[in-house]
Coordinates of C-alpha atoms in Angstrom, one line a residue:
X35 CA 105.5 120.0 182.8
X36 CA 102.0 118.8 182.0
X37 CA 102.2 120.5 178.6
X38 CA 105.3 118.4 177.8
X39 CA 103.6 115.2 178.9
X40 CA 100.5 116.0 176.9
X41 CA 102.6 116.9 173.8
X42 CA 104.4 113.6 173.9
X43 CA 101.3 111.6 174.6
X44 CA 99.4 113.2 171.8
X45 CA 102.1 113.3 169.1
X46 CA 104.4 110.4 170.1
X47 CA 102.4 107.9 172.2
X48 CA 104.7 105.0 171.2
X49 CA 107.5 106.9 173.0
X50 CA 105.7 106.6 176.3
X51 CA 104.4 103.0 175.8
X52 CA 107.9 101.8 175.0
X53 CA 110.0 104.5 176.7
X54 CA 112.6 102.3 178.3
X55 CA 113.3 100.4 175.1
X56 CA 113.8 103.6 173.2
X57 CA 116.1 105.0 175.9
X58 CA 118.1 101.8 175.8
X59 CA 118.5 101.9 172.0
X60 CA 119.4 105.6 172.2
X61 CA 122.0 105.0 174.9
X62 CA 123.5 102.2 172.9
X63 CA 123.7 104.0 169.6
X64 CA 124.3 107.6 170.6
X65 CA 124.5 107.9 174.3
X66 CA 125.0 111.5 175.5
X67 CA 121.9 113.3 174.2
X68 CA 119.6 110.4 175.1
X69 CA 120.8 110.2 178.7
X70 CA 120.4 114.0 179.1
X71 CA 116.9 113.7 177.7
X72 CA 116.4 110.9 180.2
X73 CA 117.4 113.2 183.1
X74 CA 115.0 115.9 181.7
X75 CA 112.2 113.4 181.5
X76 CA 112.9 112.2 185.0
X77 CA 112.5 115.8 186.3
X78 CA 109.1 115.8 184.6
X79 CA 108.3 112.5 186.3
X80 CA 107.7 110.9 182.9
X81 CA 110.2 108.1 183.7
X82 CA 111.5 106.5 186.9
X83 CA 115.1 107.1 187.9
X84 CA 116.5 103.6 188.6
X85 CA 114.9 101.8 185.6
X86 CA 116.2 104.7 183.4
X87 CA 119.6 104.6 184.9
X88 CA 119.8 100.8 184.5
X89 CA 118.9 100.9 180.8
X90 CA 121.4 103.8 180.2
X91 CA 124.2 101.8 181.9
X92 CA 123.3 98.7 179.9
X93 CA 123.1 100.7 176.7
X94 CA 126.5 102.4 177.3
X95 CA 128.1 99.0 178.1
X96 CA 126.7 97.6 174.8
X97 CA 128.1 100.6 173.0
X98 CA 131.5 100.0 174.4
X99 CA 131.4 96.3 173.4
X100 CA 130.5 97.3 169.9
X101 CA 133.5 99.5 169.5
X102 CA 135.8 97.0 171.2
X103 CA 134.6 94.4 168.6
X104 CA 135.3 96.8 165.8
X105 CA 138.9 97.1 167.0
X106 CA 139.2 93.4 167.7
X107 CA 138.1 92.3 164.3
X108 CA 139.5 95.1 162.1
X109 CA 142.7 95.8 164.0
X110 CA 144.2 99.2 163.6
X111 CA 142.5 99.8 160.2
X112 CA 139.6 101.6 161.8
X113 CA 142.0 103.9 163.7
X114 CA 144.0 104.5 160.6
X115 CA 140.9 105.6 158.7
X116 CA 139.4 107.5 161.6
X117 CA 142.3 109.2 163.3
X118 CA 145.5 109.0 161.3
X119 CA 144.4 110.7 158.1
X120 CA 145.7 114.1 159.4
X121 CA 149.0 114.8 161.0
X122 CA 147.6 116.4 164.2
X123 CA 145.1 113.5 164.6
X124 CA 147.8 111.0 164.0
X125 CA 150.0 112.5 166.7
X126 CA 147.1 112.6 169.2
X127 CA 146.2 108.9 168.6
X128 CA 149.9 107.9 169.0
X129 CA 150.0 109.8 172.3
X130 CA 146.8 108.2 173.5
X131 CA 148.1 104.8 172.5
X132 CA 151.4 105.3 174.5
X133 CA 149.3 106.5 177.4
X134 CA 147.0 103.4 177.1
X135 CA 150.0 101.0 177.2
X136 CA 151.2 102.7 180.5
X137 CA 147.8 103.4 182.1
X138 CA 145.1 101.3 180.3
X139 CA 142.5 101.7 183.0
X140 CA 143.0 105.4 183.4
X141 CA 142.9 105.9 179.6
X142 CA 139.6 104.1 179.3
X143 CA 138.1 106.1 182.2
X144 CA 139.4 109.5 181.3
X145 CA 138.7 109.4 177.6
X146 CA 135.1 108.4 178.3
X147 CA 134.5 112.0 179.4
X148 CA 136.3 113.6 176.4
X149 CA 134.6 114.8 173.2
X150 CA 136.6 112.9 170.6
X151 CA 138.7 110.2 172.1
X152 CA 136.2 107.8 173.8
X153 CA 135.4 105.8 170.7
X154 CA 139.0 105.8 169.5
X155 CA 140.3 104.4 172.8
X156 CA 137.6 101.7 172.8
X157 CA 138.6 100.7 169.3
X158 CA 142.2 100.8 170.4
X159 CA 141.5 98.4 173.3
X160 CA 140.0 95.9 170.9
X161 CA 142.8 96.2 168.4
X162 CA 145.3 95.6 171.1
X163 CA 143.3 92.6 172.4
X164 CA 143.0 94.2 175.8
X165 CA 141.8 91.8 178.5
X166 CA 138.1 91.5 178.2
X167 CA 137.4 91.1 181.9
X168 CA 139.3 94.3 182.8
X169 CA 137.7 96.0 179.9
X170 CA 134.2 95.0 181.1
X171 CA 135.0 96.3 184.6
X172 CA 136.1 99.7 183.3
X173 CA 133.2 99.8 180.9
X174 CA 130.8 99.2 183.8
X175 CA 132.4 101.9 186.0
X176 CA 132.6 104.4 183.1
X177 CA 128.9 103.7 182.1
X178 CA 127.7 104.3 185.7
X179 CA 129.7 107.5 186.1
X180 CA 128.8 108.9 182.7
X181 CA 125.1 108.0 183.0
X182 CA 124.8 109.6 186.4
X183 CA 126.6 112.8 185.3
X184 CA 124.6 113.2 182.1
X185 CA 121.3 112.4 183.8
X186 CA 122.1 115.0 186.5
X187 CA 122.7 117.7 183.9
X188 CA 119.4 116.9 182.2
X189 CA 117.6 116.8 185.6
X190 CA 119.1 120.2 186.6
X191 CA 117.9 121.8 183.5
X192 CA 114.5 120.2 183.8
X193 CA 114.1 121.6 187.3
X194 CA 115.2 125.0 186.1
X195 CA 112.6 124.7 183.3
X196 CA 109.9 124.0 186.0
X197 CA 110.8 127.3 187.8
X198 CA 110.8 129.1 184.5
X199 CA 107.3 127.8 183.8
X200 CA 106.0 129.7 186.7
X201 CA 106.5 132.8 184.7
X202 CA 106.3 131.7 181.1
X203 CA 104.1 128.7 180.1
X204 CA 105.5 127.8 176.7
X205 CA 106.6 124.4 175.6
X206 CA 109.1 125.9 173.2
X207 CA 111.2 127.1 176.1
X208 CA 111.4 123.5 177.3
X209 CA 113.1 122.6 174.1
X210 CA 115.5 125.6 174.5
X211 CA 116.3 124.4 178.1
X212 CA 116.9 120.9 176.8
X213 CA 119.2 122.2 174.1
X214 CA 121.0 124.2 176.7
X215 CA 121.7 121.0 178.7
X216 CA 123.1 119.3 175.7
X217 CA 125.2 122.4 174.8
X218 CA 126.6 122.5 178.3
X219 CA 127.6 118.8 178.4
X220 CA 129.2 119.1 174.9
X221 CA 131.1 122.2 176.1
X222 CA 132.3 120.4 179.2
X223 CA 133.5 117.4 177.2
X224 CA 135.2 119.7 174.7
X225 CA 137.1 121.4 177.6
X226 CA 138.0 118.1 179.2
X227 CA 139.1 116.8 175.8
X228 CA 141.4 119.9 175.2
X229 CA 142.9 119.6 178.7
X230 CA 143.6 115.9 178.4
X231 CA 145.2 116.2 174.9
X232 CA 147.4 119.1 176.1
X233 CA 148.5 117.0 179.1
X234 CA 149.6 114.3 176.7
X235 CA 152.0 116.7 175.0
X236 CA 153.3 118.4 178.2
X237 CA 156.3 116.0 178.5
X238 CA 157.2 116.6 174.9
X239 CA 157.0 120.3 175.3
X240 CA 159.1 120.3 178.5
X241 CA 161.7 118.2 176.7
X242 CA 161.9 120.7 173.9
X243 CA 162.2 123.6 176.4
X244 CA 164.9 121.7 178.2
X245 CA 166.8 121.0 175.0
X246 CA 166.7 124.7 174.0
X247 CA 167.9 125.8 177.4
X248 CA 170.7 123.2 177.2
X249 CA 171.8 124.5 173.8
X250 CA 171.8 128.1 175.0
X251 CA 173.9 127.2 178.0
X252 CA 176.3 125.2 175.9
X253 CA 176.7 128.2 173.5
X254 CA 177.3 130.6 176.4
X255 CA 179.8 128.3 178.0
X256 CA 181.4 127.7 174.6
X257 CA 181.8 131.5 174.0
X258 CA 183.2 132.0 177.5
X259 CA 185.9 129.3 176.9
X260 CA 186.9 131.1 173.6
X261 CA 187.2 134.4 175.4
X262 CA 189.5 132.8 178.0
X263 CA 191.7 131.6 175.1
X264 CA 191.2 128.0 176.1
X265 CA 190.1 125.3 173.8
X266 CA 186.7 123.6 174.4
X267 CA 186.9 120.0 175.7

Protein backbone atom coordinates (compact mmCIF):
# COMPACT_ATOMS: atom_id res chain seq x y z
CA UNK A 1 0.00 0.00 0.00
CA UNK A 2 3.00 2.31 0.33
CA UNK A 3 3.22 2.36 -3.47
CA UNK A 4 -0.34 3.68 -3.64
CA UNK A 5 0.37 6.36 -1.03
CA UNK A 6 3.58 7.44 -2.79
CA UNK A 7 1.82 7.52 -6.16
CA UNK A 8 -0.96 9.79 -4.88
CA UNK A 9 1.44 11.98 -2.91
CA UNK A 10 3.73 12.43 -5.93
CA UNK A 11 1.14 12.94 -8.65
CA UNK A 12 -1.89 14.31 -6.80
CA UNK A 13 -0.68 15.97 -3.56
CA UNK A 14 -3.76 18.21 -3.44
CA UNK A 15 -5.93 15.09 -3.04
CA UNK A 16 -4.20 14.28 0.24
CA UNK A 17 -4.08 17.84 1.58
CA UNK A 18 -7.81 18.37 0.92
CA UNK A 19 -8.92 14.73 0.92
CA UNK A 20 -12.10 15.09 2.97
CA UNK A 21 -13.29 18.05 0.93
CA UNK A 22 -12.86 16.07 -2.29
CA UNK A 23 -14.62 13.07 -0.76
CA UNK A 24 -17.53 15.27 0.32
CA UNK A 25 -17.89 16.82 -3.15
CA UNK A 26 -17.62 13.40 -4.77
CA UNK A 27 -20.26 11.92 -2.47
CA UNK A 28 -22.61 14.84 -3.13
CA UNK A 29 -22.24 14.81 -6.92
CA UNK A 30 -21.69 11.14 -7.71
CA UNK A 31 -21.82 9.05 -4.58
CA UNK A 32 -21.21 5.37 -5.13
CA UNK A 33 -17.76 5.29 -6.74
CA UNK A 34 -16.44 7.95 -4.38
CA UNK A 35 -17.59 6.06 -1.29
CA UNK A 36 -16.09 2.79 -2.57
CA UNK A 37 -12.81 4.60 -3.20
CA UNK A 38 -13.08 5.95 0.34
CA UNK A 39 -13.34 2.41 1.72
CA UNK A 40 -10.33 1.41 -0.36
CA UNK A 41 -8.34 4.40 0.92
CA UNK A 42 -9.33 3.57 4.51
CA UNK A 43 -7.95 0.05 4.06
CA UNK A 44 -4.67 1.71 3.01
CA UNK A 45 -4.83 3.96 6.12
CA UNK A 46 -4.82 7.05 3.91
CA UNK A 47 -7.99 8.36 5.57
CA UNK A 48 -9.71 7.84 8.93
CA UNK A 49 -12.96 5.91 9.08
CA UNK A 50 -15.29 8.17 11.05
CA UNK A 51 -14.35 11.50 9.39
CA UNK A 52 -14.73 9.83 5.99
CA UNK A 53 -18.05 8.25 6.95
CA UNK A 54 -19.30 11.62 8.22
CA UNK A 55 -18.46 13.46 4.99
CA UNK A 56 -19.99 10.65 2.92
CA UNK A 57 -23.23 10.80 4.89
CA UNK A 58 -23.38 14.60 4.61
CA UNK A 59 -22.59 14.42 0.89
CA UNK A 60 -25.32 11.85 0.28
CA UNK A 61 -27.84 13.89 2.28
CA UNK A 62 -26.97 16.98 0.22
CA UNK A 63 -27.41 14.92 -2.95
CA UNK A 64 -30.87 13.81 -1.84
CA UNK A 65 -31.88 17.43 -1.10
CA UNK A 66 -30.69 18.51 -4.54
CA UNK A 67 -32.95 15.99 -6.28
CA UNK A 68 -35.83 16.77 -3.90
CA UNK A 69 -35.47 20.45 -4.86
CA UNK A 70 -35.46 19.54 -8.56
CA UNK A 71 -38.78 17.77 -8.12
CA UNK A 72 -40.18 20.45 -5.83
CA UNK A 73 -39.55 23.32 -8.24
CA UNK A 74 -40.06 21.56 -11.58
CA UNK A 75 -42.91 19.24 -10.63
CA UNK A 76 -43.31 16.14 -12.77
CA UNK A 77 -41.55 17.70 -15.78
CA UNK A 78 -38.21 16.17 -14.82
CA UNK A 79 -39.77 12.73 -14.43
CA UNK A 80 -41.59 13.09 -17.74
CA UNK A 81 -38.33 13.90 -19.50
CA UNK A 82 -36.24 11.36 -17.62
CA UNK A 83 -38.51 8.38 -17.16
CA UNK A 84 -41.63 8.63 -19.26
CA UNK A 85 -40.10 8.95 -22.71
CA UNK A 86 -40.32 5.17 -23.25
CA UNK A 87 -43.29 2.90 -22.62
CA UNK A 88 -41.45 0.51 -20.29
CA UNK A 89 -39.88 3.36 -18.31
CA UNK A 90 -43.26 5.08 -18.06
CA UNK A 91 -44.89 1.94 -16.64
CA UNK A 92 -42.09 1.48 -14.12
CA UNK A 93 -42.30 5.10 -12.95
CA UNK A 94 -46.08 4.82 -12.59
CA UNK A 95 -45.68 1.65 -10.51
CA UNK A 96 -43.06 3.30 -8.30
CA UNK A 97 -45.35 6.31 -7.86
CA UNK A 98 -48.23 4.08 -6.75
CA UNK A 99 -45.89 2.26 -4.38
CA UNK A 100 -44.64 5.61 -3.06
CA UNK A 101 -48.19 6.74 -2.27
CA UNK A 102 -48.78 3.56 -0.24
CA UNK A 103 -45.34 3.11 1.33
CA UNK A 104 -43.40 6.37 1.00
CA UNK A 105 -40.74 5.53 3.57
CA UNK A 106 -40.12 2.05 2.19
CA UNK A 107 -39.96 3.43 -1.34
CA UNK A 108 -37.28 5.96 -0.39
CA UNK A 109 -35.27 3.33 1.46
CA UNK A 110 -35.52 0.48 -1.06
CA UNK A 111 -34.89 2.53 -4.19
CA UNK A 112 -31.72 3.97 -2.64
CA UNK A 113 -30.13 0.58 -3.24
CA UNK A 114 -31.36 0.22 -6.82
CA UNK A 115 -29.44 1.09 -9.96
CA UNK A 116 -31.94 3.35 -11.72
CA UNK A 117 -34.75 4.39 -9.37
CA UNK A 118 -33.04 6.27 -6.51
CA UNK A 119 -32.89 9.64 -8.26
CA UNK A 120 -36.35 9.25 -9.80
CA UNK A 121 -37.91 8.52 -6.40
CA UNK A 122 -36.21 11.53 -4.81
CA UNK A 123 -37.47 13.77 -7.61
CA UNK A 124 -40.91 12.20 -7.17
CA UNK A 125 -40.86 13.01 -3.45
CA UNK A 126 -40.15 16.65 -4.25
CA UNK A 127 -42.78 16.89 -6.98
CA UNK A 128 -45.39 15.45 -4.58
CA UNK A 129 -44.29 17.95 -1.88
CA UNK A 130 -43.55 15.08 0.48
CA UNK A 131 -43.12 16.15 4.11
CA UNK A 132 -39.57 17.51 4.39
CA UNK A 133 -39.05 16.33 7.98
CA UNK A 134 -39.92 12.75 7.08
CA UNK A 135 -37.84 13.02 3.92
CA UNK A 136 -34.87 14.26 5.95
CA UNK A 137 -35.18 11.35 8.38
CA UNK A 138 -35.28 8.75 5.60
CA UNK A 139 -32.49 10.54 3.78
CA UNK A 140 -30.30 10.31 6.87
CA UNK A 141 -31.06 6.62 7.40
CA UNK A 142 -30.48 5.84 3.72
CA UNK A 143 -27.23 7.80 3.64
CA UNK A 144 -25.85 6.01 6.70
CA UNK A 145 -26.75 2.54 5.41
CA UNK A 146 -25.53 3.21 1.88
CA UNK A 147 -22.27 4.82 3.01
CA UNK A 148 -21.45 1.94 5.38
CA UNK A 149 -22.26 -0.66 2.70
CA UNK A 150 -20.25 0.99 -0.09
CA UNK A 151 -17.30 1.71 2.22
CA UNK A 152 -17.34 -1.91 3.37
CA UNK A 153 -17.10 -3.15 -0.21
CA UNK A 154 -14.18 -0.81 -0.90
CA UNK A 155 -12.48 -1.84 2.34
CA UNK A 156 -12.91 -5.55 1.57
CA UNK A 157 -11.30 -5.18 -1.84
CA UNK A 158 -8.56 -3.03 -0.31
CA UNK A 159 -7.73 -5.76 2.19
CA UNK A 160 -7.77 -8.34 -0.60
CA UNK A 161 -5.34 -6.15 -2.53
CA UNK A 162 -3.04 -6.10 0.51
CA UNK A 163 -2.91 -9.90 0.52
CA UNK A 164 -2.35 -9.93 -3.22
CA UNK A 165 0.59 -7.52 -2.84
CA UNK A 166 2.45 -10.17 -0.88
CA UNK A 167 2.86 -12.03 -4.15
CA UNK A 168 2.68 -9.29 -6.78
CA UNK A 169 3.92 -5.74 -6.11
CA UNK A 170 2.28 -3.77 -8.89
CA UNK A 171 0.15 -0.64 -8.47
CA UNK A 172 -1.81 -1.48 -11.61
CA UNK A 173 -3.39 -4.41 -9.78
CA UNK A 174 -4.66 -1.99 -7.15
CA UNK A 175 -6.59 -0.17 -9.86
CA UNK A 176 -7.95 -3.51 -11.07
CA UNK A 177 -9.07 -4.42 -7.55
CA UNK A 178 -10.73 -1.01 -7.15
CA UNK A 179 -12.49 -1.50 -10.47
CA UNK A 180 -13.64 -4.89 -9.25
CA UNK A 181 -15.17 -3.30 -6.14
CA UNK A 182 -17.08 -0.80 -8.26
CA UNK A 183 -18.16 -3.52 -10.66
CA UNK A 184 -19.48 -5.64 -7.78
CA UNK A 185 -21.55 -2.86 -6.26
CA UNK A 186 -22.93 -1.89 -9.67
CA UNK A 187 -23.89 -5.53 -10.25
CA UNK A 188 -25.56 -5.85 -6.84
CA UNK A 189 -27.54 -2.66 -7.44
CA UNK A 190 -28.58 -3.90 -10.88
CA UNK A 191 -29.78 -7.21 -9.37
CA UNK A 192 -31.66 -5.40 -6.58
CA UNK A 193 -33.10 -3.01 -9.17
CA UNK A 194 -34.38 -5.91 -11.30
CA UNK A 195 -35.88 -7.76 -8.33
CA UNK A 196 -37.65 -4.64 -7.03
CA UNK A 197 -39.06 -3.73 -10.45
CA UNK A 198 -40.33 -7.28 -10.98
CA UNK A 199 -41.96 -7.23 -7.54
CA UNK A 200 -43.91 -4.11 -8.54
CA UNK A 201 -45.47 -6.01 -11.43
CA UNK A 202 -46.22 -9.23 -9.51
CA UNK A 203 -49.75 -8.13 -8.62
CA UNK A 204 -50.49 -7.18 -12.20
CA UNK A 205 -49.19 -10.52 -13.50
CA UNK A 206 -51.13 -12.49 -10.90
CA UNK A 207 -54.28 -10.61 -11.88
CA UNK A 208 -53.72 -11.49 -15.56
CA UNK A 209 -53.17 -15.15 -14.67
CA UNK A 210 -56.31 -15.11 -12.53
CA UNK A 211 -58.34 -13.56 -15.35
CA UNK A 212 -57.10 -16.19 -17.80
CA UNK A 213 -57.99 -19.02 -15.43
CA UNK A 214 -61.41 -17.50 -14.83
CA UNK A 215 -62.06 -17.21 -18.58
CA UNK A 216 -61.04 -20.83 -19.16
CA UNK A 217 -63.23 -22.06 -16.31
CA UNK A 218 -66.15 -20.02 -17.67
CA UNK A 219 -65.63 -21.57 -21.12
CA UNK A 220 -65.47 -25.10 -19.68
CA UNK A 221 -68.59 -24.55 -17.61
CA UNK A 222 -70.30 -22.93 -20.58
CA UNK A 223 -69.54 -25.91 -22.82
CA UNK A 224 -70.72 -28.31 -20.14
CA UNK A 225 -74.06 -26.53 -19.88
CA UNK A 226 -74.56 -26.73 -23.65
CA UNK A 227 -73.83 -30.48 -23.61
CA UNK A 228 -76.51 -30.95 -20.94
CA UNK A 229 -78.95 -29.16 -23.15
CA UNK A 230 -79.57 -26.44 -20.62
CA UNK A 231 -79.30 -22.77 -21.31
CA UNK A 232 -76.56 -20.78 -19.56
CA UNK A 233 -77.84 -18.41 -16.89
